[in-house]
Amino acid sequence: MSAFIDGSVFLSKERRKKLDHLSDTRATVLGYTVTFLKLKEPEYGYRYAFLLQHMGGSEETWYVSESPFYQDQFPEGLPPGLEYLALWKKGADGKPDKRMQTYCELNDLFNVIIKRMHPATVVAACRDAMLSYRSERRDAAQMQTFDLPKDSPIGYIGLIDANPFDDHIVASMVDDMRYWPELLAACGYKVAADAAARYIPVTDDPATILEKHVRAQKKKGIRDFYINLIGHGDSGGVHFSYKKEGETYHTVLTSGKLFALFDAHQDCAFTVSTVACQGGGYATAMKRYKDPSGKEGRITIFLQTKGHGLNQEGRLKGREGVNGAPKAHSTYYGVFFTKEILQGKGGYGAAHLRADEASRMIIPSDPEVWRSGKSGGTVTGRLQRGATSILFTRL
């Protein structure tokens, strides 16, 4: 397969024009002087950077790029409505340390019109990126040992967007779903994926569909479930679209509906995976969720984005897709995860950690994994940061 395009230095002409206007902006906050620089010469592909100088004498450089987008994602002539800058920390060796990264909306960092920086946002984002990395290192041991059960059957349920708009970005995600049960089975998991449940174009309430198939598989003695959700998303849930009698409809699997399923089947364990942007809002819900079963870790949710994050579909070098854009294929994380779990070096959690490490080298990435508990959910690892939106076809 063709190699992925490196999206870590992506910066559009439109964004460069705005950043040129903002160069040499400076502001002070919390003991920091923050300067936005246009570099005299590109460094490792980066043309812009934030310089954070602390009153104590220390300083940090954070290179700036952009969350990648392509012309096949937007109607012709319509510029992107989402302007996200990615920040990458310069390491002690002078090279970008892509393990420490974050991104923010341009308008959260600057008032572009009056050329004024919001330095507190810059400092907070950089601090959060460093804390996130430290947290990830602490949590790595826990994720390293996480695995799906291999001594009992796993009921697999896959929900996909019915794709009435012929959205090729969504289609590249849906292709993953088609063979995911075989992928898991090849890795030694006892996947029970009947034809009715493995690949379901959602044309009704998704919560009702899930309830139906959980009940059906429980009658066969299954108590462990893997739910795979392929659809656009935002903080309100994972979205699905479909056509019925010539009309287009949208339906949403909200966190409330999903967690009602968990409550209704407290004798079952659930692993949920989704490509949805902003994680469908499930991270916030998991943090609040106090599992009435009293069992620790009964529910594990793998999110390819944080609660404010945008996911990014994979882009292949040398392969032309729609409107001259590079061909879309899966997500960056999805392809790396597939490779890692098939290699068999450890279980599901270990494959996740290696896929995380690989994907963040070439895109702004930092998803999350959440596990339930009787006192509330906890985040156990970081994944890939990226976005889906009903308006913008960015998974």
Coordinates of C-alpha atoms in Angstrom, one line a residue:
M1 CA 0.0 0.0 0.0
S2 CA 1.2 3.5 -0.7
A3 CA 2.7 5.4 2.3
F4 CA 0.8 8.1 4.1
I5 CA 1.3 11.7 3.4
D6 CA 3.0 13.5 6.3
G7 CA 0.4 16.0 7.5
S8 CA 2.4 17.3 10.4
V9 CA 3.8 20.3 8.5
F10 CA 0.6 21.1 6.5
L11 CA -0.2 24.8 6.1
S12 CA -2.5 26.2 3.5
K13 CA -1.9 29.4 1.5
E14 CA -4.9 30.9 3.2
R15 CA -3.6 30.3 6.6
R16 CA -0.1 31.5 5.7
K17 CA -1.5 34.8 4.6
K18 CA -3.2 35.2 8.0
L19 CA -0.2 34.1 9.9
D20 CA 2.0 36.6 8.0
H21 CA -0.3 39.3 9.2
L22 CA 0.1 38.1 12.8
S23 CA 3.9 37.6 12.8
D24 CA 5.8 39.5 15.6
T25 CA 2.7 39.7 17.8
R26 CA 3.8 39.7 21.4
A27 CA 2.0 39.6 24.8
T28 CA 2.8 38.9 28.4
V29 CA 0.8 36.7 30.9
L30 CA 1.5 34.7 34.0
G31 CA 5.2 35.5 33.9
Y32 CA 5.6 34.5 30.3
T33 CA 6.3 36.7 27.3
V34 CA 4.8 35.0 24.3
T35 CA 5.9 36.0 20.8
F36 CA 4.6 34.7 17.5
L37 CA 7.4 34.4 14.9
K38 CA 7.7 33.9 11.2
L39 CA 11.0 32.1 11.0
K40 CA 13.7 33.5 8.8
E41 CA 14.3 30.0 7.4
P42 CA 12.0 27.0 7.6
E43 CA 13.0 24.6 10.4
Y44 CA 12.1 20.9 9.7
G45 CA 9.3 22.1 7.4
Y46 CA 7.9 24.7 9.8
R47 CA 7.7 28.4 8.9
Y48 CA 6.1 29.8 12.1
A49 CA 6.5 29.3 15.8
F50 CA 5.5 30.5 19.3
L51 CA 8.4 31.5 21.5
L52 CA 7.5 31.3 25.3
Q53 CA 10.0 33.1 27.5
H54 CA 9.6 32.8 31.2
M55 CA 10.6 35.5 33.6
G56 CA 12.8 32.9 35.3
G57 CA 15.0 32.6 32.2
S58 CA 13.7 29.4 30.6
E59 CA 12.2 29.4 27.1
E60 CA 10.3 27.1 24.8
T61 CA 9.6 27.0 21.1
W62 CA 6.5 25.5 19.7
Y63 CA 6.3 25.1 15.9
V64 CA 3.0 25.8 14.2
S65 CA 1.2 23.9 11.4
E66 CA -2.4 23.3 10.7
S67 CA -4.9 20.5 11.0
P68 CA -4.8 19.1 7.4
F69 CA -7.7 19.6 5.0
Y70 CA -8.1 18.9 1.3
Q71 CA -10.2 20.3 -1.5
D72 CA -12.4 17.2 -1.7
Q73 CA -13.8 17.9 1.8
F74 CA -15.5 21.2 0.9
P75 CA -17.8 22.5 -1.9
E76 CA -15.9 24.1 -4.7
G77 CA -14.9 27.7 -3.8
L78 CA -16.0 27.4 -0.1
P79 CA -13.1 27.8 2.3
P80 CA -12.9 25.7 5.4
G81 CA -14.9 27.1 8.3
L82 CA -12.7 25.4 10.9
E83 CA -9.3 26.9 11.4
Y84 CA -7.2 24.8 13.7
L85 CA -3.5 25.4 14.3
A86 CA -1.3 22.5 15.5
L87 CA 1.5 23.2 18.0
W88 CA 4.6 21.0 18.2
K89 CA 7.2 21.4 20.9
K90 CA 10.8 21.9 20.0
G91 CA 12.9 19.2 21.8
A92 CA 16.2 19.6 23.6
D93 CA 18.0 18.3 20.5
G94 CA 16.6 21.2 18.5
K95 CA 14.1 18.9 16.5
P96 CA 10.3 18.8 16.9
D97 CA 9.3 16.4 19.7
K98 CA 6.1 15.3 18.2
R99 CA 5.1 13.4 21.3
M100 CA 4.2 16.8 22.8
Q101 CA 1.6 18.4 20.6
T102 CA -1.7 20.2 20.8
Y103 CA -4.0 22.4 18.7
C104 CA -6.4 25.2 19.1
E105 CA -8.8 27.2 16.9
L106 CA -7.0 30.2 15.4
N107 CA -9.6 32.6 16.9
D108 CA -8.9 31.2 20.3
L109 CA -5.2 32.2 19.9
F110 CA -5.6 35.5 18.2
N111 CA -8.1 38.3 17.5
V112 CA -7.0 38.3 13.8
I113 CA -8.8 41.6 12.9
I114 CA -7.0 43.7 15.5
K115 CA -3.8 41.6 15.5
R116 CA -3.9 40.8 19.2
M117 CA -2.7 37.5 20.7
H118 CA -4.5 35.7 23.5
P119 CA -1.3 34.7 25.4
A120 CA -3.1 32.8 28.2
T121 CA -4.6 30.4 25.7
V122 CA -1.2 29.8 24.1
V123 CA 0.5 29.1 27.5
A124 CA -2.4 26.9 28.7
A125 CA -2.4 24.9 25.5
C126 CA 1.3 24.2 25.7
R127 CA 1.1 23.3 29.4
D128 CA -1.7 21.0 28.7
A129 CA 0.2 19.2 25.9
M130 CA 3.1 18.6 28.2
L131 CA 0.9 17.4 31.1
S132 CA -0.9 15.1 28.6
Y133 CA 2.3 13.5 27.5
R134 CA 3.4 13.0 31.1
S135 CA 0.0 11.5 31.9
E136 CA 0.3 9.2 28.9
R137 CA 3.7 7.9 30.1
R138 CA 2.2 7.1 33.5
D139 CA -0.8 5.4 32.0
A140 CA 1.2 3.4 29.4
A141 CA 1.7 0.4 31.7
Q142 CA -2.1 0.1 32.3
M143 CA -2.9 0.2 28.6
Q144 CA 0.0 -2.2 27.8
T145 CA -1.9 -4.9 29.7
F146 CA -5.4 -4.1 28.5
D147 CA -6.9 -6.7 26.2
L148 CA -10.2 -8.0 25.0
P149 CA -11.2 -11.4 26.4
K150 CA -9.9 -14.4 24.6
D151 CA -11.5 -17.1 26.6
S152 CA -15.1 -16.1 25.9
P153 CA -17.1 -15.0 22.8
I154 CA -17.3 -11.3 22.0
G155 CA -20.5 -10.0 20.5
Y156 CA -19.6 -7.7 17.7
I157 CA -22.0 -4.9 16.6
G158 CA -21.1 -2.4 13.9
L159 CA -23.1 0.7 13.1
I160 CA -22.2 2.7 9.9
D161 CA -23.5 5.9 8.3
A162 CA -25.7 4.9 5.4
N163 CA -23.9 7.6 3.4
P164 CA -26.7 9.1 1.3
F165 CA -24.4 11.9 0.2
D166 CA -21.9 9.5 -1.4
D167 CA -19.3 10.9 1.0
H168 CA -16.0 9.3 0.0
I169 CA -14.4 10.3 3.3
V170 CA -17.1 8.4 5.3
A171 CA -16.9 5.6 2.7
S172 CA -13.2 5.1 3.5
M173 CA -14.1 4.6 7.2
V174 CA -17.0 2.3 6.4
D175 CA -14.6 0.0 4.5
D176 CA -12.8 -0.6 7.8
M177 CA -16.0 -1.7 9.5
R178 CA -16.7 -4.3 6.8
Y179 CA -13.8 -6.6 7.8
W180 CA -13.1 -5.6 11.4
P181 CA -14.6 -8.8 12.8
E182 CA -12.2 -10.8 10.7
L183 CA -9.3 -8.6 11.9
L184 CA -10.1 -9.3 15.5
A185 CA -10.7 -13.0 14.8
A186 CA -7.3 -13.3 13.1
C187 CA -5.7 -12.0 16.4
G188 CA -7.2 -14.8 18.4
Y189 CA -10.4 -13.2 19.7
K190 CA -13.6 -15.3 19.6
V191 CA -15.7 -12.8 17.7
A192 CA -19.4 -13.6 17.3
A193 CA -20.4 -11.4 14.3
D194 CA -23.5 -12.6 12.6
A195 CA -24.6 -11.1 9.3
A196 CA -27.3 -9.1 10.9
A197 CA -25.1 -7.3 13.4
R198 CA -21.7 -6.9 11.9
Y199 CA -22.3 -4.1 9.3
I200 CA -25.5 -2.1 10.0
P201 CA -26.3 1.0 7.9
V202 CA -28.2 3.1 10.4
T203 CA -31.7 3.9 9.1
D204 CA -33.4 4.1 12.5
D205 CA -32.7 5.1 16.1
P206 CA -29.1 3.7 16.7
A207 CA -29.9 3.1 20.4
T208 CA -32.8 0.9 19.4
I209 CA -30.7 -1.0 17.0
L210 CA -28.0 -1.6 19.6
E211 CA -30.6 -2.7 22.2
K212 CA -32.1 -5.2 19.7
H213 CA -28.8 -6.9 18.9
V214 CA -27.4 -6.9 22.5
R215 CA -30.6 -8.7 23.6
A216 CA -30.4 -11.2 20.7
Q217 CA -26.8 -12.1 21.4
K218 CA -27.4 -12.3 25.2
K219 CA -29.9 -15.1 24.4
K220 CA -26.9 -17.0 22.9
G221 CA -25.0 -16.6 26.2
I222 CA -22.8 -13.7 25.2
R223 CA -21.8 -11.1 27.9
D224 CA -18.9 -9.3 26.3
F225 CA -19.6 -6.8 23.5
Y226 CA -17.5 -4.8 21.0
I227 CA -19.4 -1.8 19.5
N228 CA -17.9 -0.1 16.5
L229 CA -19.4 3.3 15.5
I230 CA -18.5 4.8 12.1
G231 CA -20.0 8.2 11.6
H232 CA -19.4 11.9 11.9
G233 CA -19.6 13.4 15.4
D234 CA -19.6 16.3 17.7
S235 CA -20.0 16.9 21.4
G236 CA -23.7 15.9 21.1
G237 CA -23.0 12.3 19.9
V238 CA -22.1 10.1 16.9
H239 CA -24.2 11.1 13.9
F240 CA -25.7 8.9 11.1
S241 CA -27.5 9.9 8.0
Y242 CA -29.8 8.0 5.7
K243 CA -32.4 8.4 3.0
K244 CA -36.0 7.3 3.2
E245 CA -38.6 7.8 0.5
G246 CA -36.4 10.4 -1.1
E247 CA -35.9 12.4 2.0
T248 CA -32.6 12.7 4.0
Y249 CA -32.7 12.1 7.7
H250 CA -30.1 12.4 10.5
T251 CA -30.1 10.4 13.7
V252 CA -27.7 10.6 16.7
L253 CA -26.4 8.2 19.2
T254 CA -26.0 10.5 22.2
S255 CA -24.0 9.6 25.3
G256 CA -27.3 9.5 27.2
K257 CA -28.7 6.8 24.9
L258 CA -25.5 4.8 24.8
F259 CA -25.1 4.9 28.6
A260 CA -28.7 3.8 29.1
L261 CA -27.7 0.7 27.2
F262 CA -24.9 0.1 29.7
D263 CA -27.3 0.6 32.6
A264 CA -29.8 -1.8 31.1
H265 CA -27.2 -4.6 30.8
Q266 CA -25.1 -4.5 34.0
D267 CA -24.2 -8.1 33.6
C268 CA -22.3 -7.3 30.4
A269 CA -19.0 -5.7 29.6
F270 CA -18.6 -3.3 26.7
T271 CA -15.7 -2.1 24.5
V272 CA -16.7 0.8 22.3
S273 CA -14.6 2.3 19.4
T274 CA -15.4 5.3 17.3
V275 CA -13.8 7.5 14.7
A276 CA -16.2 10.3 15.4
C277 CA -14.9 13.8 15.9
Q278 CA -15.0 15.2 19.5
G279 CA -15.4 11.6 20.5
G280 CA -19.1 12.0 20.2
G281 CA -19.0 13.7 23.6
Y282 CA -18.5 10.3 25.2
A283 CA -15.4 11.4 27.2
T284 CA -17.3 14.0 29.2
A285 CA -20.1 11.5 29.8
M286 CA -17.6 8.8 30.9
K287 CA -16.0 11.1 33.4
R288 CA -19.3 11.7 35.1
Y289 CA -20.6 8.1 34.7
K290 CA -20.7 6.2 38.1
D291 CA -21.3 2.6 37.0
P292 CA -24.3 1.3 38.9
S293 CA -23.0 -2.3 38.6
G294 CA -20.2 -1.4 41.0
K295 CA -17.7 -3.1 38.7
E296 CA -14.4 -1.4 37.8
G297 CA -13.5 -1.3 34.1
R298 CA -16.7 -2.9 32.8
I299 CA -16.9 -0.3 30.0
T300 CA -13.9 0.8 27.9
I301 CA -14.3 3.4 25.2
F302 CA -11.6 4.1 22.5
L303 CA -11.9 7.5 21.0
Q304 CA -9.8 8.6 18.1
T305 CA -10.2 12.2 19.2
K306 CA -10.4 14.2 22.4
G307 CA -13.6 16.0 23.4
H308 CA -12.6 19.1 21.4
G309 CA -10.7 17.1 18.7
L310 CA -10.8 16.7 15.0
N311 CA -10.0 13.3 13.5
Q312 CA -8.1 13.0 10.2
E313 CA -8.7 10.5 7.4
G314 CA -5.6 8.9 6.0
R315 CA -4.1 10.3 2.8
L316 CA -2.0 8.1 0.5
K317 CA 1.1 9.3 -1.4
G318 CA 0.9 9.0 -5.1
R319 CA -2.8 8.0 -5.2
E320 CA -5.3 10.5 -6.6
G321 CA -8.8 10.6 -5.2
V322 CA -11.7 13.0 -5.7
N323 CA -11.2 16.5 -7.1
G324 CA -7.4 15.9 -7.5
A325 CA -6.9 15.4 -3.7
P326 CA -4.8 12.6 -2.4
K327 CA -6.9 9.4 -2.0
A328 CA -8.5 9.0 1.4
H329 CA -8.0 5.7 3.2
S330 CA -9.2 4.8 6.7
T331 CA -7.7 7.0 9.4
Y332 CA -4.0 7.3 10.2
Y333 CA -4.6 5.7 13.6
G334 CA -6.8 3.0 12.1
V335 CA -4.2 1.8 9.6
F336 CA -1.4 1.8 12.1
F337 CA -3.6 -0.1 14.7
T338 CA -4.4 -2.7 12.1
K339 CA -0.7 -3.3 11.4
E340 CA 0.2 -3.4 15.0
I341 CA -2.5 -5.8 16.3
L342 CA -1.8 -8.2 13.4
Q343 CA 1.9 -8.3 14.4
G344 CA 0.7 -9.9 17.7
K345 CA 3.2 -8.2 19.9
G346 CA 1.0 -8.0 23.0
G347 CA -2.8 -7.4 23.1
Y348 CA -5.3 -4.8 22.1
G349 CA -3.9 -2.1 24.5
A350 CA -0.3 -2.6 23.4
A351 CA -1.3 -2.3 19.7
H352 CA -3.2 0.9 20.6
L353 CA -0.1 2.4 22.2
R354 CA 2.1 1.7 19.2
A355 CA -0.5 3.0 16.8
D356 CA -0.7 6.2 18.8
E357 CA 3.0 6.6 18.7
A358 CA 3.2 6.1 14.9
S359 CA 0.3 8.3 14.0
R360 CA 1.3 11.3 16.0
M361 CA 4.6 11.5 14.1
I362 CA 2.8 12.6 10.9
I363 CA -0.5 14.2 12.0
P364 CA -1.8 16.3 15.0
S365 CA -3.0 13.3 17.1
D366 CA -4.0 12.5 20.6
P367 CA -7.2 10.4 21.1
E368 CA -8.3 9.0 24.4
V369 CA -9.2 5.8 26.1
W370 CA -11.7 5.9 29.0
R371 CA -12.6 3.2 31.5
S372 CA -15.7 3.1 33.8
G373 CA -15.7 2.9 37.5
K374 CA -18.2 3.0 40.4
S375 CA -16.9 6.5 41.3
G376 CA -16.7 7.9 37.8
G377 CA -14.7 7.2 34.6
T378 CA -11.0 7.7 34.2
V379 CA -8.9 8.4 31.2
T380 CA -6.2 5.7 30.8
G381 CA -4.3 6.6 27.7
R382 CA -4.1 9.1 24.9
L383 CA -4.7 8.4 21.2
Q384 CA -5.2 10.5 18.1
R385 CA -6.5 14.0 17.9
G386 CA -8.6 14.7 14.8
A387 CA -12.4 15.7 13.5
T388 CA -15.7 14.7 12.1
S389 CA -18.4 17.2 11.5
I390 CA -21.8 17.1 9.8
L391 CA -20.8 20.2 7.8
F392 CA -17.2 19.2 7.1
T393 CA -16.2 15.7 6.0
R394 CA -13.3 15.4 8.3
L395 CA -13.2 12.2 10.3

